[in-house]
Each structure stands twice: as structure tokens, then as C-alpha cells.
mmCIF file of C-alpha atoms and ligand atoms in Angstrom:
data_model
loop_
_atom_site.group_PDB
_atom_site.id
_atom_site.type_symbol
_atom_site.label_atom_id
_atom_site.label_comp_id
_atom_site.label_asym_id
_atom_site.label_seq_id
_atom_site.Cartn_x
_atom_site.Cartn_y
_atom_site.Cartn_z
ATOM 1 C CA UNK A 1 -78.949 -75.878 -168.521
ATOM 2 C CA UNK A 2 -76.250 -76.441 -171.015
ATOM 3 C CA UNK A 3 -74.226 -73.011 -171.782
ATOM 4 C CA UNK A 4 -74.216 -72.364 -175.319
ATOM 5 C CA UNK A 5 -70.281 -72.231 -175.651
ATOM 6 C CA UNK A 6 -70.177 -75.517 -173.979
ATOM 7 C CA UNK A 7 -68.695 -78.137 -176.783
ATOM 8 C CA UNK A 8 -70.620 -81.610 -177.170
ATOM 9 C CA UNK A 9 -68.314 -84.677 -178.623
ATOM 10 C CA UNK A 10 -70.352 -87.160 -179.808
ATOM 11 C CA UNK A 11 -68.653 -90.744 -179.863
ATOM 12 C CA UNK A 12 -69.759 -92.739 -182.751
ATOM 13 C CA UNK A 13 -69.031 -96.395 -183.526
ATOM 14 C CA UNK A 14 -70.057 -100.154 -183.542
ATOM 15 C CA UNK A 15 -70.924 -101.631 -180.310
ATOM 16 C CA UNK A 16 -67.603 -102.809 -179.219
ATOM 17 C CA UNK A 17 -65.839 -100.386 -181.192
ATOM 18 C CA UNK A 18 -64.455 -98.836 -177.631
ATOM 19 C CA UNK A 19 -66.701 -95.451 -177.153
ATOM 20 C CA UNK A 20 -67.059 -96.637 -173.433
ATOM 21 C CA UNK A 21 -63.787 -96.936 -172.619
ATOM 22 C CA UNK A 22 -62.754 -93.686 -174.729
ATOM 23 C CA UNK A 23 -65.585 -92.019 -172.879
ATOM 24 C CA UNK A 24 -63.610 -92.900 -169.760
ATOM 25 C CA UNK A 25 -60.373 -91.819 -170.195
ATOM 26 C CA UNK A 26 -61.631 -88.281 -171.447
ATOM 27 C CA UNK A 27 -64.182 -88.284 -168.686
ATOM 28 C CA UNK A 28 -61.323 -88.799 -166.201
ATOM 29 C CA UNK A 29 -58.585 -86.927 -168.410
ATOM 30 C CA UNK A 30 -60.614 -83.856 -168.958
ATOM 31 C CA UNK A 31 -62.810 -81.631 -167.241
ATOM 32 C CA UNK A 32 -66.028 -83.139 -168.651
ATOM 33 C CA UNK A 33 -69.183 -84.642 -168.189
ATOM 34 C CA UNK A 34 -70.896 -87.817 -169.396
ATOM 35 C CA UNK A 35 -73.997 -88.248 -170.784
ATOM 36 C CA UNK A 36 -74.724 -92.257 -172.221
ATOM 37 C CA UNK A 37 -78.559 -92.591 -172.865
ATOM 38 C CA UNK A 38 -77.546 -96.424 -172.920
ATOM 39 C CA UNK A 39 -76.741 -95.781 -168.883
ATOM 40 C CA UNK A 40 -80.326 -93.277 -168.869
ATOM 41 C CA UNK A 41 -82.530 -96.371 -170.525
ATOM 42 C CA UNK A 42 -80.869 -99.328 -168.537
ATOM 43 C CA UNK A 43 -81.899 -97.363 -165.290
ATOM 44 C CA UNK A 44 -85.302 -96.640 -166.563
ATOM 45 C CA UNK A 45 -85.084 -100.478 -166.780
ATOM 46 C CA UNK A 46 -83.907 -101.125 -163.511
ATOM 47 C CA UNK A 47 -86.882 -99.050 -161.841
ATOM 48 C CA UNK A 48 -89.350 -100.484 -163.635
ATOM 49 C CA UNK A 49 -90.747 -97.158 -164.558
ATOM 50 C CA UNK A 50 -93.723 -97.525 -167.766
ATOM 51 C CA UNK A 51 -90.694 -96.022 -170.013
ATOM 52 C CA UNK A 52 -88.427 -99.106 -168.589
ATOM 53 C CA UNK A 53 -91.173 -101.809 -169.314
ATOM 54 C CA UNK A 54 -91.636 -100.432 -172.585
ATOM 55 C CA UNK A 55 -88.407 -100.371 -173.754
ATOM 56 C CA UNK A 56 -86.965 -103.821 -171.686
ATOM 57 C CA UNK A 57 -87.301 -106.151 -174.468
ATOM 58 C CA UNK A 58 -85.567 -103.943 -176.977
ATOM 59 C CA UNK A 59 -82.390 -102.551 -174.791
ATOM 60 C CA UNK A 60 -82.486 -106.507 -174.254
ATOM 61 C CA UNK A 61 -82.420 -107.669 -178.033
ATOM 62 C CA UNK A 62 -79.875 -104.843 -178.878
ATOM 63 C CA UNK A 63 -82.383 -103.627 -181.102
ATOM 64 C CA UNK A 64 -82.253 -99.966 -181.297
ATOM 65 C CA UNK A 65 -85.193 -98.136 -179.119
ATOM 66 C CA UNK A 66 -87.744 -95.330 -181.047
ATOM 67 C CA UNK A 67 -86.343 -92.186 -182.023
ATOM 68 C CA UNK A 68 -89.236 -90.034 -180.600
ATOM 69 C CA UNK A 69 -88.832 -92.044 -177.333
ATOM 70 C CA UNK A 70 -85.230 -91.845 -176.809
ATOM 71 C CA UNK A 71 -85.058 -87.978 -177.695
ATOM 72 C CA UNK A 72 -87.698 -87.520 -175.012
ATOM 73 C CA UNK A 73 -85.546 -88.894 -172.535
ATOM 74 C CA UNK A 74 -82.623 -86.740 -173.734
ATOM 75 C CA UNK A 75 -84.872 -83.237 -173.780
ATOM 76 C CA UNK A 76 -85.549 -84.407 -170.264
ATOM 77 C CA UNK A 77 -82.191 -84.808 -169.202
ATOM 78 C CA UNK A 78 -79.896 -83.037 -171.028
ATOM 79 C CA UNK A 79 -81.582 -79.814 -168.883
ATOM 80 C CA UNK A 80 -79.802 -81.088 -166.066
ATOM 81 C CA UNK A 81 -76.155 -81.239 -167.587
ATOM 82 C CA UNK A 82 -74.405 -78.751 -165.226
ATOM 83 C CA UNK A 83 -70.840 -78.755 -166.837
ATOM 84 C CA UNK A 84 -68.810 -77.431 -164.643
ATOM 85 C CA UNK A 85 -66.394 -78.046 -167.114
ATOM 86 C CA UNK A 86 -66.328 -77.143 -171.128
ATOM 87 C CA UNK A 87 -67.631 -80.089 -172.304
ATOM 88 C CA UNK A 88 -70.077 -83.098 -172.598
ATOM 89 C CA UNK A 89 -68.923 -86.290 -174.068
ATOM 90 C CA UNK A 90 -72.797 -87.632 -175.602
ATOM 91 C CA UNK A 91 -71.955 -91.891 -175.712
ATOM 92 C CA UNK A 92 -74.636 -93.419 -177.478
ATOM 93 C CA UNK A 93 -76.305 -90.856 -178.605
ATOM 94 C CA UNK A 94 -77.407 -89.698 -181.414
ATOM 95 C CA UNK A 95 -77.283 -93.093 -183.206
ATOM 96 C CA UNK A 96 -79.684 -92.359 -186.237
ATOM 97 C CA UNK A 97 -79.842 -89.296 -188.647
ATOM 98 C CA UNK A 98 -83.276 -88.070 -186.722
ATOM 99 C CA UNK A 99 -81.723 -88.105 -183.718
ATOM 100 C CA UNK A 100 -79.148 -85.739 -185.063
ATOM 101 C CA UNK A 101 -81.423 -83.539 -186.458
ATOM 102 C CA UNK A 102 -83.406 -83.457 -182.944
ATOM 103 C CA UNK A 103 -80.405 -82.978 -181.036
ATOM 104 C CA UNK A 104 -79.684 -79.902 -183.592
ATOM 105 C CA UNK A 105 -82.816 -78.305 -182.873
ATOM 106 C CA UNK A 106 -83.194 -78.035 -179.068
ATOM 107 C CA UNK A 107 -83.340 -74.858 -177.808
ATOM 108 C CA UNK A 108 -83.472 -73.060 -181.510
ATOM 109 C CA UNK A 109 -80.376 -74.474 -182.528
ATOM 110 C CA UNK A 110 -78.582 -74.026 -179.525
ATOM 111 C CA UNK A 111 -75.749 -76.668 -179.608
ATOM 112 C CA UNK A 112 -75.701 -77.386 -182.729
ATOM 113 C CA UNK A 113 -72.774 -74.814 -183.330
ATOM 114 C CA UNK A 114 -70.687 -76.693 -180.495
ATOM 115 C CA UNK A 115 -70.951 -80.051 -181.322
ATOM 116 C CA UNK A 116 -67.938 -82.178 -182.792
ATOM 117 C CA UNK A 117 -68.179 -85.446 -183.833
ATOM 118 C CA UNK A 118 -65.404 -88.673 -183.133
ATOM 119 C CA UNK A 119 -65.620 -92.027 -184.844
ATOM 120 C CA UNK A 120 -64.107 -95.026 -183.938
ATOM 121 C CA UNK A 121 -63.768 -97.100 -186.942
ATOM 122 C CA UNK A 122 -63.672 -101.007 -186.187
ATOM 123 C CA UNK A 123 -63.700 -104.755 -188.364
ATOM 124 C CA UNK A 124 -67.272 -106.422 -187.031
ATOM 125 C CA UNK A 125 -65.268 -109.807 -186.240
ATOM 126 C CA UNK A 126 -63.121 -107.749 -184.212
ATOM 127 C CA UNK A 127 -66.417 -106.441 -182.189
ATOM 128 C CA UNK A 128 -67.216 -109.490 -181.329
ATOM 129 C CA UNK A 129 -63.975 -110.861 -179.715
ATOM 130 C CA UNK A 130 -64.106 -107.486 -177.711
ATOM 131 C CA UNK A 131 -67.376 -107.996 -176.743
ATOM 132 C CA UNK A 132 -67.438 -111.433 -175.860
ATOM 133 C CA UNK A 133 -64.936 -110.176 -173.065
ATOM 134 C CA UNK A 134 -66.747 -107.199 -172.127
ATOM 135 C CA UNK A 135 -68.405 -106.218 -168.409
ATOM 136 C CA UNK A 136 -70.391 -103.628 -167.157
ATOM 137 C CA UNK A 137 -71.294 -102.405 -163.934
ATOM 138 C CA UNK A 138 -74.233 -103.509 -162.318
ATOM 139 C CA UNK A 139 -74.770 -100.559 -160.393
ATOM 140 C CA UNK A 140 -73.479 -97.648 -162.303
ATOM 141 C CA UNK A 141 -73.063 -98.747 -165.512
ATOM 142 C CA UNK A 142 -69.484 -98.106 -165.815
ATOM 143 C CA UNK A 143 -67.792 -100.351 -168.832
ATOM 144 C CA UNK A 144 -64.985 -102.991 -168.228
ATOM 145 C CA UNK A 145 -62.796 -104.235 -170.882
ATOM 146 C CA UNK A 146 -60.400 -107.434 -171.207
ATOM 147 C CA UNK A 147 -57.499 -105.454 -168.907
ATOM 148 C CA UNK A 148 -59.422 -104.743 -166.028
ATOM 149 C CA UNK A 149 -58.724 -108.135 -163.801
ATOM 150 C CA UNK A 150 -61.330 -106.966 -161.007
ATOM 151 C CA UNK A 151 -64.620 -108.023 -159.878
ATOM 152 C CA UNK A 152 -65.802 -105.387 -158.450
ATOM 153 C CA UNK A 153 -66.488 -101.456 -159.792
ATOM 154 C CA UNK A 154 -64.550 -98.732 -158.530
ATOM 155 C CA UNK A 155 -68.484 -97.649 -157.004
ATOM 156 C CA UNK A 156 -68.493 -101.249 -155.252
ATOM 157 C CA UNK A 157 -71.150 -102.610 -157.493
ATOM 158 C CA UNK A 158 -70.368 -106.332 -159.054
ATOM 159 C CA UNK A 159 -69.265 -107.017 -162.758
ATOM 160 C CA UNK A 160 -71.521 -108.709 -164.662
ATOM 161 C CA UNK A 161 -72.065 -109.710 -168.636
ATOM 162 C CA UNK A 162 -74.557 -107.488 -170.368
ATOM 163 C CA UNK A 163 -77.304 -109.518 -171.748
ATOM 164 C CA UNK A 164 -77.519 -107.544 -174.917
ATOM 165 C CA UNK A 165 -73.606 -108.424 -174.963
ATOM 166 C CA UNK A 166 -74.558 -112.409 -176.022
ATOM 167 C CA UNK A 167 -73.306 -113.319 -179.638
ATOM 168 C CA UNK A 168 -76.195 -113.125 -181.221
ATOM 169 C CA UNK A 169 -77.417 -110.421 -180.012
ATOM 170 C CA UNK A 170 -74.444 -107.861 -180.891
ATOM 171 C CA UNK A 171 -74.562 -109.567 -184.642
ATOM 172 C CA UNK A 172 -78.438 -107.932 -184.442
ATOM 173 C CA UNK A 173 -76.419 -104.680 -182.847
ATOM 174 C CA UNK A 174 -74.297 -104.632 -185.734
ATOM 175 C CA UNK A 175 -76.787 -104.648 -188.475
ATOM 176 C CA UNK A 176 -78.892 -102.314 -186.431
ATOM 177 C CA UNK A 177 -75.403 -99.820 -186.611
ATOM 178 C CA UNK A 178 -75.388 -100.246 -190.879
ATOM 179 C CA UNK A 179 -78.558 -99.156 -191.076
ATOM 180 C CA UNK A 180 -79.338 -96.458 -188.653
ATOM 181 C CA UNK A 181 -76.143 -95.237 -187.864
ATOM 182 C CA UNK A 182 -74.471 -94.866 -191.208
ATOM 183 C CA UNK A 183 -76.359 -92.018 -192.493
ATOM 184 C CA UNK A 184 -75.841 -90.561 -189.185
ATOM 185 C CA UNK A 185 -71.950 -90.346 -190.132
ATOM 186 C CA UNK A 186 -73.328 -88.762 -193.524
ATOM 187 C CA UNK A 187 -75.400 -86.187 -191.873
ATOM 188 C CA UNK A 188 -72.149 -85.362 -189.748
ATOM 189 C CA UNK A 189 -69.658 -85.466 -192.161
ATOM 190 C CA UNK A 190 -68.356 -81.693 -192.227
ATOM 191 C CA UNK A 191 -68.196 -82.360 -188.068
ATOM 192 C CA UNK A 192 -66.788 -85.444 -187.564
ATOM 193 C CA UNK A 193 -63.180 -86.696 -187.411
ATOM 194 C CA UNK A 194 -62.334 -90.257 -187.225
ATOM 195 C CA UNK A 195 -59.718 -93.090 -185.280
ATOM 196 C CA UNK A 196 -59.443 -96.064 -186.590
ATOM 197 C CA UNK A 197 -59.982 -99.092 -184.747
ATOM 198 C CA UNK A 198 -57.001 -101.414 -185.671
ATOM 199 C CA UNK A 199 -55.427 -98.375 -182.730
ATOM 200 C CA UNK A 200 -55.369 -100.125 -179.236
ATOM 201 C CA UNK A 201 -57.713 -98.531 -176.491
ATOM 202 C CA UNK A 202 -54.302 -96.761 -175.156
ATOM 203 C CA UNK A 203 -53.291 -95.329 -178.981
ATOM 204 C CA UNK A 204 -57.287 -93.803 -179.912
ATOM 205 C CA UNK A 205 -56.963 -92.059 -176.236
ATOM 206 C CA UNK A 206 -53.670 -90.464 -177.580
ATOM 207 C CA UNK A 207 -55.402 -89.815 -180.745
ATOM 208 C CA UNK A 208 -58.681 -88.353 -178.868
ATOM 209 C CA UNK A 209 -56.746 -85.999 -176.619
ATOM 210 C CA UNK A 210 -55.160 -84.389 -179.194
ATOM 211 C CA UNK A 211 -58.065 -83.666 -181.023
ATOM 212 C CA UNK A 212 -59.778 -82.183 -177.521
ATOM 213 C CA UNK A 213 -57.009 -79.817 -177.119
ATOM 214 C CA UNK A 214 -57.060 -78.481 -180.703
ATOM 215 C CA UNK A 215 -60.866 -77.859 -179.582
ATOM 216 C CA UNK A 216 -60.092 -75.967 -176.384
ATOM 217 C CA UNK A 217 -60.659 -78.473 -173.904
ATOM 218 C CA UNK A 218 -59.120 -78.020 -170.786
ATOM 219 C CA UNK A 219 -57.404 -80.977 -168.613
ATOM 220 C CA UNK A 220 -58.128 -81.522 -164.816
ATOM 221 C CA UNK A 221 -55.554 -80.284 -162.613
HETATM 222 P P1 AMP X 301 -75.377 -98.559 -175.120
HETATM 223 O O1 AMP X 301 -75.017 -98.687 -173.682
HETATM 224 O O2 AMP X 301 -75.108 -97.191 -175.670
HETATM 225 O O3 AMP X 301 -74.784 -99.644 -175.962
HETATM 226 O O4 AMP X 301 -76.973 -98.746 -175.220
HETATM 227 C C1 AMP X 301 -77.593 -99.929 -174.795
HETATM 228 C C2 AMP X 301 -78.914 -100.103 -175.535
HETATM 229 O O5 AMP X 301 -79.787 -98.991 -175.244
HETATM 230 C C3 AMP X 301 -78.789 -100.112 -177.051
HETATM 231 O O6 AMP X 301 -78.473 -101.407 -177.544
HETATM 232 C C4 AMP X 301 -80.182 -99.658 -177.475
HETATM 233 O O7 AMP X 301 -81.127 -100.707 -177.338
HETATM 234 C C5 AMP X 301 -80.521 -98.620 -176.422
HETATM 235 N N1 AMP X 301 -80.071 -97.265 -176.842
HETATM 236 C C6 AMP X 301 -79.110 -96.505 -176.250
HETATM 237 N N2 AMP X 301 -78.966 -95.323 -176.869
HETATM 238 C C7 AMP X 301 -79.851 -95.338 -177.908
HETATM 239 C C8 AMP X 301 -80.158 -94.423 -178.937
HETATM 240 N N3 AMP X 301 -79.515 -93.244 -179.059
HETATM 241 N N4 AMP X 301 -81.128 -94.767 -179.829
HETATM 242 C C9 AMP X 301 -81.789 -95.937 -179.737
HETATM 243 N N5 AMP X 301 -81.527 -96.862 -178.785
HETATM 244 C C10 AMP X 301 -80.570 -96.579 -177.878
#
């Protein structure tokens, strides 16, 4: 179970706006863990299970899945969060202003003292050049951007194109973020700090890694 002195950064932003690969340099950088429910509902996908089927068509669309539905999956698994480390990094999650309030009151109000909150501030057009160039990990899920000139993931799985990375479908993504995720930014606003997204992926994990150490978070040796 999650200590309660453990700190939980929540990455907020666009699609595209670079919380995967931001996620990966702290993950690496710092002794954290990760926690994406985008990776937790693609595998539910993957297996087929009745949450997986339910969900399929909307992780597809890039339409954002149920509150209630996506908390479940989070009271489930959050449990099993053994941070060795001092910290989680939460990618993905919450995205809407009920998830925040869930994720404030499990366990009485347990976290809600540690959590801080990063956003990555970024143009839409320029989501959509980054995405457009984007791969992910067919196996674990990992994130590629435009500098990684492999095929295959560091786990052996094979790069592929997300399907709910087409055009279209991270336009829907994007209007999906206004809505739901905006008042999510409100609800967090005497949390949250913010890096702007004009920064290149090399200048926000400067920017990041200050802000960790200021909150007591501890590099790996
Ligand atoms: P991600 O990998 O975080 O971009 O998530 C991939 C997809 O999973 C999203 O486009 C949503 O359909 C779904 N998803 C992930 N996290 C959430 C969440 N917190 N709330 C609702 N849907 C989510």
C-alpha cells in the first residue's frame, strides 16, 4: 500500500504535450514509480477481459473512458504501488475534476496531502505534428518520440502507431482535454506548477527535476 509520506506528481497536459516522455526521464532519473492508467486500460484491452471489451471502442476513439470505471481500476491498483522509492509519477490520471476529487478521498484523505501537480502547457497544432510521429510499445507500452531511430523497445517488443494516435482521432483527444481536463487544472490550482511547451523534451526535464528536488525527491545512485 502506498505510505502516506510518499509524494504523487501528477502529469497533466494535451495528448502530445510530452507527459510520456517526461514520465520517462523522471522514472529513470529518480527513484520512482509509474503508474499510467492509459498502460492499465490498453492491457485490459489486450486480454480481452469484460472491462477491456467494454472500454475498446473508446480507448480506440480517444474518447475519454467513465469516471466511475476508470477510478475502479485505480482503487484496484494503486494498492499494489510498492514504492520503494519516495514517489509515484500518476500519467494520465486524474484527467477530469471527479477523478481528482476520487483520487483525494481514498483511504480518508490519505494522499491527498502528498500530491503535486506538473503541467505541460502545449499549442494544439503543435500536438499534432508530435503525434503524427509518435510510437508506442506494443508490449509494454513504453512511449517513443521523433529521436528514438529504433524499431524495437528496450523490452524487445515492436514499435507500432497507436490507433487512437490517427489525426482525427487526437483532434477528438483534444476537445475531450478542453472540456474534462480544464477544470481539473482549476480544481488543482493551489498544487500545480506548470512548463511550458514551446521547452524541448530535453529543457521541461531540466525544468521537472528541479522542481522534484525542491520536493525532496531523491535521485538513483
Ligand atoms: P493515455 O495513454 O494516457 O493517452 O490513455 C489512452 C486512452 O485511455 C485515453 O485516450 C482514454 O481513452 C483512456 N484513458 C486513460 N486514462 C484515462 C482517464 N484518467 N480517464 C478517462 N480515460 C482514460
Amino acid at each position: 500500500m502506498i505510505h502516506r509520506n510518499v509524494t504523487l506528481i501528477i502529469l497533466v497536459g494535451a495528448p502530445g504535450s510530452g507527459k510520456g516522455t517526461l514520465a520517462q526521464y523522471l522514472k529513470e532519473k529518480f527513484d520512482i514509480c509509474y503508474f499510467s492508467t492509459g498502460v492499465l486500460l490498453r492491457n485490459e484491452v489486450k486480454k480481452g477481459t469484460d472491462i477491456g471489451r467494454s472500454v475498446e471502442r473508446i480507448v480506440e476513439s480517444g474518447g475519454l473512458v467513465e469516471d466511475s470505471l476508470v477510478n475502479e481500476i485505480v482503487r484496484k491498483n494503486i494498492k499494489d504501488i510498492e514504492p520503494e522509492g519516495k514517489a509515484v509519477i500518476l500519467d494520465g490520471y486524474p484527467r477530469t475534476k471527479e477523478q481528482a476529487q476520487f483520487l483525494d478521498e481514498i483511504d480518508n484523505g490519505a494522499l491527498k496531502q502528498t500530491i503535486k501537480v506538473i503541467e505541460l502547457v502545449v499549442d494544439n497544432e503543435e500536438v499534432i505534428v508530435r503525434i503524427s510521429k509518435r510510437r508506442v510499445c506494443a508490449k509494454c507500452g513504453n512511449t517513443y518520440g521523433p529521436m528514438d531511430k529504433i524499431d524495437i523497445c528496450s523490452c524487445g517488443g515492436k514499435l507500432i502507431k497507436r490507433k487512437d494516435d490517427e489525426e482525427l482521432t487526437v483532434r477528438n483527444r483534444l476537445d475531450e482535454y478542453e472540456k474534462a481536463t480544464l477544470p481539473l487544472i482549476d480544481y488543482y490550482s493551489d498544487r500545480i506548477v506548470k512548463i511550458s511547451g514551446k521547452r524541448t523534451p530535453e529543457e521541461n526535464a531540466r525544468v521537472a527535476d528541479n522542481y522534484l528536488c525542491d520536493w525532496g525527491i531523491e535521485r538513483r545512485r
